[in-house]
Amino acid sequence: MEWSDLRIFLAISRTRTLLGAARMLNSSQPTVGRRIQALEAALGHKLFQRTASGFMLTDEGEQVLHHTEQIENNIHAMERNLIGREQMLSGHLKVSSSDWFGIHVLSEYIAEFSKINPNITVELNTDFRQLNLQKREADIVFRIIPFKDPDIVQRKVLAMNYALYANKEMKIDLTKKEQTLNIITMDGQFSEMPDNIWLRKKLSHANVVFMSNSRQAQAQYCLTSDAIAVLPTALGDSFHGLHRVELDETLPQRNVWIGYHKDLRQLSRLRAFIDYVSEKLSSDTRFIS
């Protein structure tokens, strides 16, 4: 039995299809099909039931999944421990954040950090998904939701301010109840974010004309339309064609958290990056009220 075959087994169990597993592993569908058949033959059990909705685990498959996930976790732990022993300021760092924060904030910081530390390669992944630090989908994650896993070291690095924006050609007076307004909101999966809830309550009769999980896309849409949007002020203020709409109240703030796996806390390049970015954020006038 080979670990490569177990990886294929895991990929099929997670995607439910041979094609999905092949894409996840950067392989081909026929190869994935042959290797899972070989694994089933080696174990002497059928691991999957082929159904109209995809590959479903058999009882034997569920047992194999439990043990294989333990093996996977042990391999990731070994990798993290080995990486955590490195002391030189060189190597690779995988950083993840939301799209706008990566574009308008981190990219600038990373460029400056790279000049100081040319032997460290920083890979920035702007993704709305909550990447798995256990599996090293990222080494460092910036996000507005605190981490719940006890193995994750986290720190609050920023209090994010928000404001209501419109393009500069629009004159908006929210005291006029008879007007019909168009608004831009987060999509359904982020509908319960505080700023989204505030916007729906404040403008309950407005027309929702655009929804996106990307703040960058919201700002761009706001710039070229007659719709208004709640945006982080560090993003909205960077668009010269937008202006803040006057309000008689302050919008809810959100905290920005940075997290990394505890096994990496002795990694010199990770500590150097976090210290550098934390210091830059503390003095960045875009985030000082």
PDB file of C-alpha atoms in Angstrom:
ATOM      1  CA  MET A   1       0.000   0.000   0.000  1.00  0.00           C
ATOM      2  CA  GLU A   2       1.370   3.411  -0.995  1.00  0.00           C
ATOM      3  CA  TRP A   3       0.623   6.847   0.450  1.00  0.00           C
ATOM      4  CA  SER A   4      -0.026   8.112  -3.085  1.00  0.00           C
ATOM      5  CA  ASP A   5      -2.939   5.654  -3.370  1.00  0.00           C
ATOM      6  CA  LEU A   6      -4.303   6.777  -0.010  1.00  0.00           C
ATOM      7  CA  ARG A   7      -4.144  10.392  -1.212  1.00  0.00           C
ATOM      8  CA  ILE A   8      -6.266   9.365  -4.199  1.00  0.00           C
ATOM      9  CA  PHE A   9      -8.687   7.622  -1.831  1.00  0.00           C
ATOM     10  CA  LEU A  10      -8.967  10.833   0.234  1.00  0.00           C
ATOM     11  CA  ALA A  11      -9.493  12.972  -2.858  1.00  0.00           C
ATOM     12  CA  ILE A  12     -12.334  10.751  -4.118  1.00  0.00           C
ATOM     13  CA  SER A  13     -13.970  10.686  -0.680  1.00  0.00           C
ATOM     14  CA  ARG A  14     -13.903  14.508  -0.611  1.00  0.00           C
ATOM     15  CA  THR A  15     -14.951  15.264  -4.185  1.00  0.00           C
ATOM     16  CA  ARG A  16     -17.195  12.199  -4.815  1.00  0.00           C
ATOM     17  CA  THR A  17     -15.984  11.934  -8.407  1.00  0.00           C
ATOM     18  CA  LEU A  18     -12.946  10.615 -10.252  1.00  0.00           C
ATOM     19  CA  LEU A  19     -12.717  13.817 -12.275  1.00  0.00           C
ATOM     20  CA  GLY A  20     -12.829  15.984  -9.158  1.00  0.00           C
ATOM     21  CA  ALA A  21     -10.143  13.885  -7.506  1.00  0.00           C
ATOM     22  CA  ALA A  22      -7.976  14.049 -10.631  1.00  0.00           C
ATOM     23  CA  ARG A  23      -8.230  17.853 -10.690  1.00  0.00           C
ATOM     24  CA  MET A  24      -7.419  18.084  -6.988  1.00  0.00           C
ATOM     25  CA  LEU A  25      -4.293  15.962  -7.454  1.00  0.00           C
ATOM     26  CA  ASN A  26      -3.308  17.370 -10.851  1.00  0.00           C
ATOM     27  CA  SER A  27      -3.638  13.879 -12.325  1.00  0.00           C
ATOM     28  CA  SER A  28      -5.839  12.222 -14.947  1.00  0.00           C
ATOM     29  CA  GLN A  29      -9.196  10.554 -14.473  1.00  0.00           C
ATOM     30  CA  PRO A  30      -8.063   7.146 -15.868  1.00  0.00           C
ATOM     31  CA  THR A  31      -5.031   7.125 -13.549  1.00  0.00           C
ATOM     32  CA  VAL A  32      -7.177   7.913 -10.527  1.00  0.00           C
ATOM     33  CA  GLY A  33      -9.621   5.165 -11.521  1.00  0.00           C
ATOM     34  CA  ARG A  34      -6.863   2.556 -11.913  1.00  0.00           C
ATOM     35  CA  ARG A  35      -5.165   3.437  -8.628  1.00  0.00           C
ATOM     36  CA  ILE A  36      -8.361   3.237  -6.568  1.00  0.00           C
ATOM     37  CA  GLN A  37      -9.144  -0.150  -8.108  1.00  0.00           C
ATOM     38  CA  ALA A  38      -5.623  -1.306  -7.223  1.00  0.00           C
ATOM     39  CA  LEU A  39      -6.073  -0.078  -3.637  1.00  0.00           C
ATOM     40  CA  GLU A  40      -9.395  -1.894  -3.283  1.00  0.00           C
ATOM     41  CA  ALA A  41      -7.796  -5.052  -4.648  1.00  0.00           C
ATOM     42  CA  ALA A  42      -4.861  -4.759  -2.232  1.00  0.00           C
ATOM     43  CA  LEU A  43      -7.198  -4.319   0.750  1.00  0.00           C
ATOM     44  CA  GLY A  44      -9.668  -6.936  -0.418  1.00  0.00           C
ATOM     45  CA  HIS A  45     -12.638  -4.631   0.129  1.00  0.00           C
ATOM     46  CA  LYS A  46     -14.790  -2.270  -1.859  1.00  0.00           C
ATOM     47  CA  LEU A  47     -14.226   1.217  -0.509  1.00  0.00           C
ATOM     48  CA  PHE A  48     -16.813   3.058  -2.584  1.00  0.00           C
ATOM     49  CA  GLN A  49     -20.348   2.448  -3.764  1.00  0.00           C
ATOM     50  CA  ARG A  50     -20.796   3.906  -7.261  1.00  0.00           C
ATOM     51  CA  THR A  51     -24.127   5.787  -7.270  1.00  0.00           C
ATOM     52  CA  ALA A  52     -25.882   8.300  -9.482  1.00  0.00           C
ATOM     53  CA  SER A  53     -24.818  11.087  -7.100  1.00  0.00           C
ATOM     54  CA  GLY A  54     -21.188  10.027  -7.080  1.00  0.00           C
ATOM     55  CA  PHE A  55     -18.799   7.800  -5.149  1.00  0.00           C
ATOM     56  CA  MET A  56     -20.174   7.030  -1.665  1.00  0.00           C
ATOM     57  CA  LEU A  57     -18.065   5.374   1.037  1.00  0.00           C
ATOM     58  CA  THR A  58     -18.925   1.818   2.069  1.00  0.00           C
ATOM     59  CA  ASP A  59     -18.690   0.779   5.727  1.00  0.00           C
ATOM     60  CA  GLU A  60     -15.174  -0.482   5.018  1.00  0.00           C
ATOM     61  CA  GLY A  61     -14.410   2.774   3.267  1.00  0.00           C
ATOM     62  CA  GLU A  62     -15.498   4.758   6.343  1.00  0.00           C
ATOM     63  CA  GLN A  63     -13.014   2.776   8.461  1.00  0.00           C
ATOM     64  CA  VAL A  64     -10.229   3.348   5.952  1.00  0.00           C
ATOM     65  CA  LEU A  65     -11.105   7.068   5.825  1.00  0.00           C
ATOM     66  CA  HIS A  66     -10.734   7.386   9.602  1.00  0.00           C
ATOM     67  CA  HIS A  67      -7.263   5.829   9.611  1.00  0.00           C
ATOM     68  CA  THR A  68      -6.140   7.617   6.440  1.00  0.00           C
ATOM     69  CA  GLU A  69      -7.077  11.040   7.830  1.00  0.00           C
ATOM     70  CA  GLN A  70      -4.994  10.221  10.913  1.00  0.00           C
ATOM     71  CA  ILE A  71      -2.058   9.373   8.646  1.00  0.00           C
ATOM     72  CA  GLU A  72      -2.568  12.614   6.714  1.00  0.00           C
ATOM     73  CA  ASN A  73      -2.646  14.655   9.926  1.00  0.00           C
ATOM     74  CA  ASN A  74       0.538  12.981  11.154  1.00  0.00           C
ATOM     75  CA  ILE A  75       2.309  13.724   7.862  1.00  0.00           C
ATOM     76  CA  HIS A  76       1.258  17.398   8.000  1.00  0.00           C
ATOM     77  CA  ALA A  77       2.382  17.588  11.646  1.00  0.00           C
ATOM     78  CA  MET A  78       5.770  16.151  10.700  1.00  0.00           C
ATOM     79  CA  GLU A  79       6.133  18.709   7.893  1.00  0.00           C
ATOM     80  CA  ARG A  80       5.203  21.578  10.214  1.00  0.00           C
ATOM     81  CA  ASN A  81       7.631  20.425  12.904  1.00  0.00           C
ATOM     82  CA  LEU A  82      10.487  20.136  10.436  1.00  0.00           C
ATOM     83  CA  ILE A  83       9.736  23.537   8.935  1.00  0.00           C
ATOM     84  CA  GLY A  84       9.419  25.049  12.402  1.00  0.00           C
ATOM     85  CA  ARG A  85      13.015  24.077  13.182  1.00  0.00           C
ATOM     86  CA  GLU A  86      14.374  26.220  10.351  1.00  0.00           C
ATOM     87  CA  GLN A  87      16.106  29.346  11.604  1.00  0.00           C
ATOM     88  CA  MET A  88      17.469  31.074   8.474  1.00  0.00           C
ATOM     89  CA  LEU A  89      15.563  34.003   6.992  1.00  0.00           C
ATOM     90  CA  SER A  90      15.008  32.241   3.704  1.00  0.00           C
ATOM     91  CA  GLY A  91      12.448  29.950   2.133  1.00  0.00           C
ATOM     92  CA  HIS A  92       8.754  30.135   1.268  1.00  0.00           C
ATOM     93  CA  LEU A  93       5.779  31.629   3.112  1.00  0.00           C
ATOM     94  CA  LYS A  94       2.151  31.084   2.083  1.00  0.00           C
ATOM     95  CA  VAL A  95      -0.054  33.999   3.124  1.00  0.00           C
ATOM     96  CA  SER A  96      -3.831  34.204   2.709  1.00  0.00           C
ATOM     97  CA  SER A  97      -6.247  37.130   3.010  1.00  0.00           C
ATOM     98  CA  SER A  98      -9.380  38.595   1.440  1.00  0.00           C
ATOM     99  CA  ASP A  99      -8.996  39.985  -2.050  1.00  0.00           C
ATOM    100  CA  TRP A 100      -9.107  43.711  -1.272  1.00  0.00           C
ATOM    101  CA  PHE A 101      -6.863  43.420   1.808  1.00  0.00           C
ATOM    102  CA  GLY A 102      -4.304  41.514  -0.213  1.00  0.00           C
ATOM    103  CA  ILE A 103      -4.399  43.980  -3.110  1.00  0.00           C
ATOM    104  CA  HIS A 104      -4.542  47.300  -1.245  1.00  0.00           C
ATOM    105  CA  VAL A 105      -2.652  46.495   1.949  1.00  0.00           C
ATOM    106  CA  LEU A 106      -0.557  43.332   2.024  1.00  0.00           C
ATOM    107  CA  SER A 107       0.939  43.585  -1.470  1.00  0.00           C
ATOM    108  CA  GLU A 108       2.581  46.886  -0.547  1.00  0.00           C
ATOM    109  CA  TYR A 109       3.873  45.476   2.747  1.00  0.00           C
ATOM    110  CA  ILE A 110       5.127  42.305   1.088  1.00  0.00           C
ATOM    111  CA  ALA A 111       7.059  44.278  -1.523  1.00  0.00           C
ATOM    112  CA  GLU A 112       8.811  46.248   1.226  1.00  0.00           C
ATOM    113  CA  PHE A 113       9.417  43.097   3.282  1.00  0.00           C
ATOM    114  CA  SER A 114      10.952  41.349   0.251  1.00  0.00           C
ATOM    115  CA  LYS A 115      13.444  44.184  -0.239  1.00  0.00           C
ATOM    116  CA  ILE A 116      14.641  43.650   3.315  1.00  0.00           C
ATOM    117  CA  ASN A 117      14.510  39.840   3.086  1.00  0.00           C
ATOM    118  CA  PRO A 118      15.278  38.915  -0.551  1.00  0.00           C
ATOM    119  CA  ASN A 119      15.723  35.215   0.258  1.00  0.00           C
ATOM    120  CA  ILE A 120      12.149  34.826   1.464  1.00  0.00           C
ATOM    121  CA  THR A 121       9.534  34.151  -1.200  1.00  0.00           C
ATOM    122  CA  VAL A 122       6.026  35.197  -0.153  1.00  0.00           C
ATOM    123  CA  GLU A 123       3.054  33.598  -1.913  1.00  0.00           C
ATOM    124  CA  LEU A 124      -0.160  35.595  -1.452  1.00  0.00           C
ATOM    125  CA  ASN A 125      -3.457  33.812  -1.951  1.00  0.00           C
ATOM    126  CA  THR A 126      -6.507  36.106  -1.928  1.00  0.00           C
ATOM    127  CA  ASP A 127      -9.346  33.760  -1.117  1.00  0.00           C
ATOM    128  CA  PHE A 128     -12.656  34.160   0.709  1.00  0.00           C
ATOM    129  CA  ARG A 129     -12.483  30.533   1.868  1.00  0.00           C
ATOM    130  CA  GLN A 130     -11.281  29.756   5.391  1.00  0.00           C
ATOM    131  CA  LEU A 131      -8.100  27.897   4.477  1.00  0.00           C
ATOM    132  CA  ASN A 132      -6.916  25.009   6.640  1.00  0.00           C
ATOM    133  CA  LEU A 133      -3.786  25.880   8.609  1.00  0.00           C
ATOM    134  CA  GLN A 134      -3.563  22.281   9.872  1.00  0.00           C
ATOM    135  CA  LYS A 135      -3.027  21.044   6.323  1.00  0.00           C
ATOM    136  CA  ARG A 136      -0.710  23.925   5.409  1.00  0.00           C
ATOM    137  CA  GLU A 137      -3.067  25.349   2.800  1.00  0.00           C
ATOM    138  CA  ALA A 138      -1.525  28.542   4.181  1.00  0.00           C
ATOM    139  CA  ASP A 139       1.156  29.382   6.744  1.00  0.00           C
ATOM    140  CA  ILE A 140      -0.330  32.731   7.788  1.00  0.00           C
ATOM    141  CA  VAL A 141      -3.971  33.801   7.451  1.00  0.00           C
ATOM    142  CA  PHE A 142      -5.492  37.266   7.869  1.00  0.00           C
ATOM    143  CA  ARG A 143      -9.264  37.239   8.417  1.00  0.00           C
ATOM    144  CA  ILE A 144     -12.086  38.987  10.286  1.00  0.00           C
ATOM    145  CA  ILE A 145     -13.326  35.829  12.049  1.00  0.00           C
ATOM    146  CA  PRO A 146     -11.361  34.578  15.087  1.00  0.00           C
ATOM    147  CA  PHE A 147      -9.829  31.113  14.865  1.00  0.00           C
ATOM    148  CA  LYS A 148     -11.459  28.382  16.979  1.00  0.00           C
ATOM    149  CA  ASP A 149      -8.866  25.610  16.605  1.00  0.00           C
ATOM    150  CA  PRO A 150      -6.748  25.383  19.802  1.00  0.00           C
ATOM    151  CA  ASP A 151      -3.652  24.563  17.719  1.00  0.00           C
ATOM    152  CA  ILE A 152      -3.794  27.975  16.029  1.00  0.00           C
ATOM    153  CA  VAL A 153      -1.868  30.904  17.478  1.00  0.00           C
ATOM    154  CA  GLN A 154      -3.802  34.091  16.782  1.00  0.00           C
ATOM    155  CA  ARG A 155      -3.497  37.794  17.417  1.00  0.00           C
ATOM    156  CA  LYS A 156      -5.784  40.768  16.789  1.00  0.00           C
ATOM    157  CA  VAL A 157      -3.808  43.138  14.616  1.00  0.00           C
ATOM    158  CA  LEU A 158      -6.369  45.704  13.516  1.00  0.00           C
ATOM    159  CA  ALA A 159      -9.799  47.241  14.114  1.00  0.00           C
ATOM    160  CA  MET A 160     -11.340  47.825  10.682  1.00  0.00           C
ATOM    161  CA  ASN A 161     -13.568  50.861  10.085  1.00  0.00           C
ATOM    162  CA  TYR A 162     -16.417  50.835   7.563  1.00  0.00           C
ATOM    163  CA  ALA A 163     -18.408  53.575   5.837  1.00  0.00           C
ATOM    164  CA  LEU A 164     -21.184  53.971   3.295  1.00  0.00           C
ATOM    165  CA  TYR A 165     -19.965  54.943  -0.190  1.00  0.00           C
ATOM    166  CA  ALA A 166     -21.400  56.247  -3.456  1.00  0.00           C
ATOM    167  CA  ASN A 167     -19.773  57.589  -6.597  1.00  0.00           C
ATOM    168  CA  LYS A 168     -18.990  61.290  -6.451  1.00  0.00           C
ATOM    169  CA  GLU A 169     -21.676  62.214  -8.989  1.00  0.00           C
ATOM    170  CA  MET A 170     -24.410  61.022  -6.604  1.00  0.00           C
ATOM    171  CA  LYS A 171     -25.856  63.355  -3.993  1.00  0.00           C
ATOM    172  CA  ILE A 172     -27.571  61.283  -1.327  1.00  0.00           C
ATOM    173  CA  ASP A 173     -29.599  62.455   1.638  1.00  0.00           C
ATOM    174  CA  LEU A 174     -30.677  59.491   3.743  1.00  0.00           C
ATOM    175  CA  THR A 175     -33.214  61.634   5.598  1.00  0.00           C
ATOM    176  CA  LYS A 176     -35.401  61.695   2.478  1.00  0.00           C
ATOM    177  CA  LYS A 177     -37.679  58.715   2.959  1.00  0.00           C
ATOM    178  CA  GLU A 178     -39.354  58.920  -0.460  1.00  0.00           C
ATOM    179  CA  GLN A 179     -36.228  58.214  -2.485  1.00  0.00           C
ATOM    180  CA  THR A 180     -35.539  54.793  -3.973  1.00  0.00           C
ATOM    181  CA  LEU A 181     -31.949  53.659  -3.539  1.00  0.00           C
ATOM    182  CA  ASN A 182     -29.933  50.856  -5.095  1.00  0.00           C
ATOM    183  CA  ILE A 183     -27.558  49.016  -2.815  1.00  0.00           C
ATOM    184  CA  ILE A 184     -24.657  46.602  -3.114  1.00  0.00           C
ATOM    185  CA  THR A 185     -24.287  43.830  -0.513  1.00  0.00           C
ATOM    186  CA  MET A 186     -22.260  40.758   0.331  1.00  0.00           C
ATOM    187  CA  ASP A 187     -23.578  37.523  -1.168  1.00  0.00           C
ATOM    188  CA  GLY A 188     -25.709  34.984   0.692  1.00  0.00           C
ATOM    189  CA  GLN A 189     -22.944  33.154   2.515  1.00  0.00           C
ATOM    190  CA  PHE A 190     -21.840  36.425   4.169  1.00  0.00           C
ATOM    191  CA  SER A 191     -25.321  37.868   4.686  1.00  0.00           C
ATOM    192  CA  GLU A 192     -24.984  37.847   8.488  1.00  0.00           C
ATOM    193  CA  MET A 193     -21.893  40.044   8.619  1.00  0.00           C
ATOM    194  CA  PRO A 194     -22.552  43.103  10.846  1.00  0.00           C
ATOM    195  CA  ASP A 195     -22.183  45.669   8.060  1.00  0.00           C
ATOM    196  CA  ASN A 196     -24.539  43.667   5.830  1.00  0.00           C
ATOM    197  CA  ILE A 197     -27.151  43.480   8.603  1.00  0.00           C
ATOM    198  CA  TRP A 198     -26.775  47.230   9.252  1.00  0.00           C
ATOM    199  CA  LEU A 199     -27.276  48.047   5.575  1.00  0.00           C
ATOM    200  CA  ARG A 200     -30.426  45.919   5.274  1.00  0.00           C
ATOM    201  CA  LYS A 201     -31.931  47.517   8.382  1.00  0.00           C
ATOM    202  CA  LYS A 202     -30.927  51.068   7.503  1.00  0.00           C
ATOM    203  CA  LEU A 203     -32.207  50.824   3.921  1.00  0.00           C
ATOM    204  CA  SER A 204     -34.832  48.122   4.235  1.00  0.00           C
ATOM    205  CA  HIS A 205     -36.780  49.356   1.184  1.00  0.00           C
ATOM    206  CA  ALA A 206     -33.792  49.706  -1.127  1.00  0.00           C
ATOM    207  CA  ASN A 207     -33.216  47.589  -4.228  1.00  0.00           C
ATOM    208  CA  VAL A 208     -30.361  45.105  -4.040  1.00  0.00           C
ATOM    209  CA  VAL A 209     -28.795  45.402  -7.505  1.00  0.00           C
ATOM    210  CA  PHE A 210     -25.456  43.653  -6.961  1.00  0.00           C
ATOM    211  CA  MET A 211     -24.115  41.014  -4.559  1.00  0.00           C
ATOM    212  CA  SER A 212     -20.556  39.736  -4.289  1.00  0.00           C
ATOM    213  CA  ASN A 213     -18.224  38.084  -1.786  1.00  0.00           C
ATOM    214  CA  SER A 214     -15.486  40.384  -3.165  1.00  0.00           C
ATOM    215  CA  ARG A 215     -15.147  43.833  -1.617  1.00  0.00           C
ATOM    216  CA  GLN A 216     -12.967  44.810  -4.552  1.00  0.00           C
ATOM    217  CA  ALA A 217     -15.791  43.939  -6.973  1.00  0.00           C
ATOM    218  CA  GLN A 218     -18.291  45.842  -4.819  1.00  0.00           C
ATOM    219  CA  ALA A 219     -16.137  48.974  -4.864  1.00  0.00           C
ATOM    220  CA  GLN A 220     -15.665  48.778  -8.625  1.00  0.00           C
ATOM    221  CA  TYR A 221     -19.402  48.317  -9.188  1.00  0.00           C
ATOM    222  CA  CYS A 222     -20.150  51.243  -6.849  1.00  0.00           C
ATOM    223  CA  LEU A 223     -17.721  53.428  -8.795  1.00  0.00           C
ATOM    224  CA  THR A 224     -19.507  52.885 -12.101  1.00  0.00           C
ATOM    225  CA  SER A 225     -23.155  52.735 -11.005  1.00  0.00           C
ATOM    226  CA  ASP A 226     -25.838  54.575  -9.081  1.00  0.00           C
ATOM    227  CA  ALA A 227     -25.688  52.051  -6.233  1.00  0.00           C
ATOM    228  CA  ILE A 228     -24.249  52.540  -2.761  1.00  0.00           C
ATOM    229  CA  ALA A 229     -22.178  50.105  -0.713  1.00  0.00           C
ATOM    230  CA  VAL A 230     -20.689  49.601   2.725  1.00  0.00           C
ATOM    231  CA  LEU A 231     -16.925  49.230   2.329  1.00  0.00           C
ATOM    232  CA  PRO A 232     -13.863  49.160   4.573  1.00  0.00           C
ATOM    233  CA  THR A 233     -12.672  52.760   4.668  1.00  0.00           C
ATOM    234  CA  ALA A 234      -9.149  51.717   3.682  1.00  0.00           C
ATOM    235  CA  LEU A 235     -10.623  50.368   0.449  1.00  0.00           C
ATOM    236  CA  GLY A 236     -13.367  52.919  -0.242  1.00  0.00           C
ATOM    237  CA  ASP A 237     -11.087  55.912   0.341  1.00  0.00           C
ATOM    238  CA  SER A 238      -8.573  54.513  -2.165  1.00  0.00           C
ATOM    239  CA  PHE A 239     -11.117  54.918  -5.004  1.00  0.00           C
ATOM    240  CA  HIS A 240     -10.926  58.604  -5.916  1.00  0.00           C
ATOM    241  CA  GLY A 241     -14.275  58.409  -7.695  1.00  0.00           C
ATOM    242  CA  LEU A 242     -16.086  57.416  -4.486  1.00  0.00           C
ATOM    243  CA  HIS A 243     -17.119  59.524  -1.503  1.00  0.00           C
ATOM    244  CA  ARG A 244     -18.449  58.721   1.941  1.00  0.00           C
ATOM    245  CA  VAL A 245     -22.189  59.217   2.428  1.00  0.00           C
ATOM    246  CA  GLU A 246     -22.972  61.368   5.465  1.00  0.00           C
ATOM    247  CA  LEU A 247     -24.453  59.353   8.337  1.00  0.00           C
ATOM    248  CA  ASP A 248     -25.752  60.184  11.791  1.00  0.00           C
ATOM    249  CA  GLU A 249     -24.157  57.033  13.222  1.00  0.00           C
ATOM    250  CA  THR A 250     -20.966  54.991  13.072  1.00  0.00           C
ATOM    251  CA  LEU A 251     -20.953  51.645  11.322  1.00  0.00           C
ATOM    252  CA  PRO A 252     -19.872  48.492  13.191  1.00  0.00           C
ATOM    253  CA  GLN A 253     -16.129  47.831  13.239  1.00  0.00           C
ATOM    254  CA  ARG A 254     -14.589  44.423  12.498  1.00  0.00           C
ATOM    255  CA  ASN A 255     -11.383  43.088  13.993  1.00  0.00           C
ATOM    256  CA  VAL A 256      -8.703  41.617  11.760  1.00  0.00           C
ATOM    257  CA  TRP A 257      -6.991  38.515  13.132  1.00  0.00           C
ATOM    258  CA  ILE A 258      -3.746  36.895  12.079  1.00  0.00           C
ATOM    259  CA  GLY A 259      -3.320  33.170  12.675  1.00  0.00           C
ATOM    260  CA  TYR A 260      -0.729  30.443  12.173  1.00  0.00           C
ATOM    261  CA  HIS A 261      -0.205  26.891  13.417  1.00  0.00           C
ATOM    262  CA  LYS A 262       1.566  26.584  16.770  1.00  0.00           C
ATOM    263  CA  ASP A 263       4.150  24.214  15.258  1.00  0.00           C
ATOM    264  CA  LEU A 264       5.452  27.092  13.140  1.00  0.00           C
ATOM    265  CA  ARG A 265       5.924  29.638  15.928  1.00  0.00           C
ATOM    266  CA  GLN A 266       9.700  29.028  16.010  1.00  0.00           C
ATOM    267  CA  LEU A 267      10.008  29.580  12.257  1.00  0.00           C
ATOM    268  CA  SER A 268      12.199  32.660  11.891  1.00  0.00           C
ATOM    269  CA  ARG A 269      10.842  33.847   8.548  1.00  0.00           C
ATOM    270  CA  LEU A 270       7.253  33.572   9.798  1.00  0.00           C
ATOM    271  CA  ARG A 271       8.008  35.569  12.943  1.00  0.00           C
ATOM    272  CA  ALA A 272       9.890  38.171  10.918  1.00  0.00           C
ATOM    273  CA  PHE A 273       6.941  38.593   8.528  1.00  0.00           C
ATOM    274  CA  ILE A 274       4.327  38.839  11.285  1.00  0.00           C
ATOM    275  CA  ASP A 275       6.393  41.350  13.266  1.00  0.00           C
ATOM    276  CA  TYR A 276       6.960  43.473  10.156  1.00  0.00           C
ATOM    277  CA  VAL A 277       3.313  43.504   9.047  1.00  0.00           C
ATOM    278  CA  SER A 278       2.024  44.103  12.584  1.00  0.00           C
ATOM    279  CA  GLU A 279       4.288  47.133  12.946  1.00  0.00           C
ATOM    280  CA  LYS A 280       3.239  48.491   9.537  1.00  0.00           C
ATOM    281  CA  LEU A 281      -0.455  48.096  10.380  1.00  0.00           C
ATOM    282  CA  SER A 282      -0.035  49.887  13.709  1.00  0.00           C
ATOM    283  CA  SER A 283       1.313  52.981  11.937  1.00  0.00           C
ATOM    284  CA  ASP A 284      -0.794  52.877   8.763  1.00  0.00           C
ATOM    285  CA  THR A 285      -2.877  56.058   8.746  1.00  0.00           C
ATOM    286  CA  ARG A 286      -5.619  54.319   6.761  1.00  0.00           C
ATOM    287  CA  PHE A 287      -6.499  52.344   9.887  1.00  0.00           C
ATOM    288  CA  ILE A 288      -6.132  55.027  12.536  1.00  0.00           C
ATOM    289  CA  SER A 289      -9.440  56.587  13.515  1.00  0.00           C
TER     290      SER A 289
END
